[in-house]
Short mmCIF file of N, CA and C in Angstrom, two decimals:
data_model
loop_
_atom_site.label_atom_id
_atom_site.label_comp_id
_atom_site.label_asym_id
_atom_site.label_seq_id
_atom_site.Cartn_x
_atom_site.Cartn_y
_atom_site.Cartn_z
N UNK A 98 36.73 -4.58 -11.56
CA UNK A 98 35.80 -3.56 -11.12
C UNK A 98 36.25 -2.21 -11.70
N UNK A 99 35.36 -1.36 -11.98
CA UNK A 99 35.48 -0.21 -12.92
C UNK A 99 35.88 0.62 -11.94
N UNK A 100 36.38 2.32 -12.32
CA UNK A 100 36.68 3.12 -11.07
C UNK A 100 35.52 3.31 -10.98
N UNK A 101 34.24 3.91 -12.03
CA UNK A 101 33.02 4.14 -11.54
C UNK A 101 32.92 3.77 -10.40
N UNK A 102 32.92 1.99 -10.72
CA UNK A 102 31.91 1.44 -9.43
C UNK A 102 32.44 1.13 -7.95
N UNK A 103 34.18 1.34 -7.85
CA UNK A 103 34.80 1.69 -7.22
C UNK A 103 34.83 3.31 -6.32
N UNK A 104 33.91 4.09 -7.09
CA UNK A 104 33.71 5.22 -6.43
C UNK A 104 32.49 5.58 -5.94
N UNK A 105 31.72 4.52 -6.85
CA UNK A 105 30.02 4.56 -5.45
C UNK A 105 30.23 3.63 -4.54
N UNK A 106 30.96 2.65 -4.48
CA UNK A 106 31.37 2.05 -3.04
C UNK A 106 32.00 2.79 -2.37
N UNK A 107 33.13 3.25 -2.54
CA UNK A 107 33.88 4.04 -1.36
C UNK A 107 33.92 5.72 -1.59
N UNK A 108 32.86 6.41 -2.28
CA UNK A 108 32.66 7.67 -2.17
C UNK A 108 31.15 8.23 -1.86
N UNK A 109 30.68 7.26 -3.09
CA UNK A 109 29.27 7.83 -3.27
C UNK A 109 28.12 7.42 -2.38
N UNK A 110 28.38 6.28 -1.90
CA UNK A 110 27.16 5.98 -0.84
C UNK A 110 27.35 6.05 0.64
N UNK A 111 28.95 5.91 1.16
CA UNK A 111 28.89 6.52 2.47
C UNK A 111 28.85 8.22 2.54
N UNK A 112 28.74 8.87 1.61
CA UNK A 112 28.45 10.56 1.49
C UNK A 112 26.64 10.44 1.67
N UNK A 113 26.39 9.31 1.01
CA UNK A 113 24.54 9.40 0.71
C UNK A 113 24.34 9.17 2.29
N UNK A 114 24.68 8.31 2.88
CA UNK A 114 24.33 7.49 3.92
C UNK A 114 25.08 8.88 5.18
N UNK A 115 25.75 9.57 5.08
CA UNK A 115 25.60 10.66 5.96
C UNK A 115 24.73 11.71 5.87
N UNK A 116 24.46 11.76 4.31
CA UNK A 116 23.81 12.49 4.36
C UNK A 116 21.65 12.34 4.15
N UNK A 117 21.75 11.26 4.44
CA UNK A 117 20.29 10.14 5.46
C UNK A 117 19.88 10.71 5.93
N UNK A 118 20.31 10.97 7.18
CA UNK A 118 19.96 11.46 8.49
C UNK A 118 18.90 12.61 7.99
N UNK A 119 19.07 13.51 7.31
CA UNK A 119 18.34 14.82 7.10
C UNK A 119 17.15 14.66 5.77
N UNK A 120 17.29 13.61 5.25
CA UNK A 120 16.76 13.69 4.03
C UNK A 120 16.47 11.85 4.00
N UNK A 121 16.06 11.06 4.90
CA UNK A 121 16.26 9.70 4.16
C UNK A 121 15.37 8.96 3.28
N UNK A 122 14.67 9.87 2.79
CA UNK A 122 13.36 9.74 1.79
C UNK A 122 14.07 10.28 0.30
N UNK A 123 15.16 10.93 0.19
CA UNK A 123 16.06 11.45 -0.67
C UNK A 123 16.95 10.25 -1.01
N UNK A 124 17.70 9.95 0.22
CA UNK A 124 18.80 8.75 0.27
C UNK A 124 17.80 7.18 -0.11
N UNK A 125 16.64 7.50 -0.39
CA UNK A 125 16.33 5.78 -0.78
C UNK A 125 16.23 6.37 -2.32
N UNK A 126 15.39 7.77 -2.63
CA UNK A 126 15.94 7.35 -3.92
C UNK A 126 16.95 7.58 -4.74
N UNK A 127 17.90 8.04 -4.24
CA UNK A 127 19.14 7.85 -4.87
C UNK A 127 19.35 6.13 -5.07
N UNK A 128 19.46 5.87 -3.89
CA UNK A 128 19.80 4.23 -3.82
C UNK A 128 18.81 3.67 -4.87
N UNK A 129 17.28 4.29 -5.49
CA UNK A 129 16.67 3.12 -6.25
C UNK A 129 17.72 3.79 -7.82
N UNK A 130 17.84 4.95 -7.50
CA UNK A 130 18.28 5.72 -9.20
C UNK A 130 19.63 4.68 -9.82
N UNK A 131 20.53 4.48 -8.61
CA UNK A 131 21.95 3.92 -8.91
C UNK A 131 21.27 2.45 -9.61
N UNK A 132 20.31 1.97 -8.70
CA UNK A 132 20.35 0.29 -8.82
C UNK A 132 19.54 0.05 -10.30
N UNK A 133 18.62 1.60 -10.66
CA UNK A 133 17.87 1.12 -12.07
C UNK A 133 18.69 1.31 -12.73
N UNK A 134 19.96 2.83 -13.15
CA UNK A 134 20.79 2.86 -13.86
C UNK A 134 21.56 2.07 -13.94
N UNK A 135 22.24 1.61 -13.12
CA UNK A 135 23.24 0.39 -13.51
C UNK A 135 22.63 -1.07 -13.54
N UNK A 136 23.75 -2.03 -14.14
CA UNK A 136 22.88 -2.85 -14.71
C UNK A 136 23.14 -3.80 -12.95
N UNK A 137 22.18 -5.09 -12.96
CA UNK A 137 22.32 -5.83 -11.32
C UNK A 137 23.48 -6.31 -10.73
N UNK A 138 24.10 -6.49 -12.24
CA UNK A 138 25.74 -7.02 -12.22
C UNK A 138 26.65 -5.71 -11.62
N UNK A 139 26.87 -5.19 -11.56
CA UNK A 139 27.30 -3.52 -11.17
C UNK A 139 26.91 -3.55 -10.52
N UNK A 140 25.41 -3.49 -9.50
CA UNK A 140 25.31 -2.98 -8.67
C UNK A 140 25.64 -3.95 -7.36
N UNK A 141 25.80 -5.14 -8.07
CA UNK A 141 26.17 -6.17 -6.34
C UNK A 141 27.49 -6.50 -6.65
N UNK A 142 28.21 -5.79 -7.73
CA UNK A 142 29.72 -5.41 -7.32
C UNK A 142 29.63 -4.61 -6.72
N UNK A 143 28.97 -3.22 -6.72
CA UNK A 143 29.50 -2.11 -6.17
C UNK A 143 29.11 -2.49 -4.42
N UNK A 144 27.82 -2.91 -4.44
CA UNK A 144 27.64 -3.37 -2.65
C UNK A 144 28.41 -4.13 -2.13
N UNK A 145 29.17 -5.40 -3.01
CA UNK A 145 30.00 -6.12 -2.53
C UNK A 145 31.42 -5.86 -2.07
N UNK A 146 31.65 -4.82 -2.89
CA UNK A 146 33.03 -4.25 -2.24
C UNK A 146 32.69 -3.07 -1.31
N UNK A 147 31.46 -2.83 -1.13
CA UNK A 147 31.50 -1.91 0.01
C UNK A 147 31.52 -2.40 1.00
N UNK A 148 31.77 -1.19 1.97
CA UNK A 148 32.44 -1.85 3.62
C UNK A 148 31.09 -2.92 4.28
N UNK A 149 31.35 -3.57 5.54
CA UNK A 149 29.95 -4.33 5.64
C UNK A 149 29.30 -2.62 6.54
N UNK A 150 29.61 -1.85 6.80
CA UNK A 150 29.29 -0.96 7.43
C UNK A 150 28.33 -0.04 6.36
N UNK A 151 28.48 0.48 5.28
CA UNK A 151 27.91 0.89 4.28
C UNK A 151 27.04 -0.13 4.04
N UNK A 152 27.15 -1.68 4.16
CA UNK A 152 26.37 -2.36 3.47
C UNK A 152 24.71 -2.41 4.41
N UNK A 153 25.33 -2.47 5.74
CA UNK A 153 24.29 -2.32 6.89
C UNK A 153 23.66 -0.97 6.65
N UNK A 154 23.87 -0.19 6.29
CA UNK A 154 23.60 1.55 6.58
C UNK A 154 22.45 1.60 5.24
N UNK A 155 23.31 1.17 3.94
CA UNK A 155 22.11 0.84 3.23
C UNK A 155 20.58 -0.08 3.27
N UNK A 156 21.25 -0.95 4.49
CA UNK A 156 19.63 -1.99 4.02
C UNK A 156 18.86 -0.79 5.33
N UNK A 157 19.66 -0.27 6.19
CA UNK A 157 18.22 0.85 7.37
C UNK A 157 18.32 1.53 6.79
N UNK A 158 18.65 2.41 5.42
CA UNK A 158 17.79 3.05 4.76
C UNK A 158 16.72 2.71 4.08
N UNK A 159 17.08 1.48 3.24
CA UNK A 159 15.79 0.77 2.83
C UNK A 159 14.33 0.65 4.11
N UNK A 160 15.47 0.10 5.16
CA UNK A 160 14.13 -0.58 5.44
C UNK A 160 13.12 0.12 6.44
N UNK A 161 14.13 1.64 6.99
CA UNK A 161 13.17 2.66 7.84
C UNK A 161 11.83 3.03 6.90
N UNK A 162 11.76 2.95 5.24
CA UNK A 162 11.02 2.78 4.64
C UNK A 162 9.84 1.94 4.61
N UNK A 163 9.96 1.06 5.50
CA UNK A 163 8.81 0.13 5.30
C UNK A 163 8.00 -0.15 6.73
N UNK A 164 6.97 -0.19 6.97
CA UNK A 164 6.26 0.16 8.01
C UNK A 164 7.01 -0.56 9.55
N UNK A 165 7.28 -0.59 10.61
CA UNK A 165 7.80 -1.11 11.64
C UNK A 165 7.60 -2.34 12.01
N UNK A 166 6.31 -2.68 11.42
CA UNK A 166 5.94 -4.60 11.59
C UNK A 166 6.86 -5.19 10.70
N UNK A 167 7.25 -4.76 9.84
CA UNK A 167 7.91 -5.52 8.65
C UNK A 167 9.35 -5.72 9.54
N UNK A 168 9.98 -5.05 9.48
CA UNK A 168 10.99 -5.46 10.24
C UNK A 168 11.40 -5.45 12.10
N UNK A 169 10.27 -5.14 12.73
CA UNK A 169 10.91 -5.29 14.30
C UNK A 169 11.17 -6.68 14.72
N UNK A 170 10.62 -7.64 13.96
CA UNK A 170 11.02 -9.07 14.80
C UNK A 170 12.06 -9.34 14.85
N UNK A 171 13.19 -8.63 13.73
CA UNK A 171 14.12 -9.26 13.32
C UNK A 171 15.12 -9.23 14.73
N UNK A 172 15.41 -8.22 15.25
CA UNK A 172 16.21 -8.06 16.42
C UNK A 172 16.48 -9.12 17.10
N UNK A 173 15.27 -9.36 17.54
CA UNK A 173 15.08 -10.74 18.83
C UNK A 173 15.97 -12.06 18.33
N UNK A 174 15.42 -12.10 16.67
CA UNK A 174 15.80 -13.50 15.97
C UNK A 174 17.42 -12.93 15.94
N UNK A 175 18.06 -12.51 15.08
CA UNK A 175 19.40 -12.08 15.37
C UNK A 175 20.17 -12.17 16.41
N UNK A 176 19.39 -11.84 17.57
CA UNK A 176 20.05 -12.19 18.55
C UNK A 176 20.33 -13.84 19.41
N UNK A 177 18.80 -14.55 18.96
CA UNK A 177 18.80 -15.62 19.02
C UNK A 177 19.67 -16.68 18.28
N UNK A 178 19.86 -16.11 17.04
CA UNK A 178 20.56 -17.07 15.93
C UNK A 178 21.90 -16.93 15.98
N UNK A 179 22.91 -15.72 16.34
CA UNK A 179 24.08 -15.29 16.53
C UNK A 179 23.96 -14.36 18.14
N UNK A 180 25.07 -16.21 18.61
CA UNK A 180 25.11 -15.64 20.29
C UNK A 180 26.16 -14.58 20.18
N UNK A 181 27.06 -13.72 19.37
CA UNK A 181 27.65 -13.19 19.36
C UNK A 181 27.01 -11.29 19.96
N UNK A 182 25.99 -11.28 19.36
CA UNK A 182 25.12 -10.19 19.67
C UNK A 182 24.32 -10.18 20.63
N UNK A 183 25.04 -8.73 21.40
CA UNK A 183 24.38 -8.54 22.90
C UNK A 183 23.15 -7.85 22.72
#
């Protein structure tokens, strides 16, 4: 793994992902800019070595993007499929 891609895992996207909150229409497209510039191989290194915490933070940025039907079922099923989650 390159330092590049070593530094959008552990610099560049938990800085994006704080800085969400105020802008998260900004923070998706950063996230599309990284994934067209680099090539797919790069970019699911760089997600893969990110924390699973960054990795979660990225898909609710994606997915506050997409209308609320698309993703509210998921909760229930999650919770159903992994008794681990209260």
């Amino acid at each position: 793994m390159s330092d590049e891609e070593r530094w959008f895992a552990r610099e560049y996207f938990p800085t994006l992902i704080d800085e969400a909150e105020s802008s998260p229409s900004d923070a998706l497209n950063h996230i599309a800019e990284v994934a067209t510039v680099l090539t797919m191989t790069k970019f699911r290194r760089i997600v893969d070595f990110s924390t699973p915490q960054v990795k979660a933070d990225l898909l609710m940025i994606i997915l506050r993007c997409l209308p609320t039907e698309v993703y509210s079922d998921f909760a229930p099923l999650q919770a159903v499929t992994n008794p681990t989650v209260t």
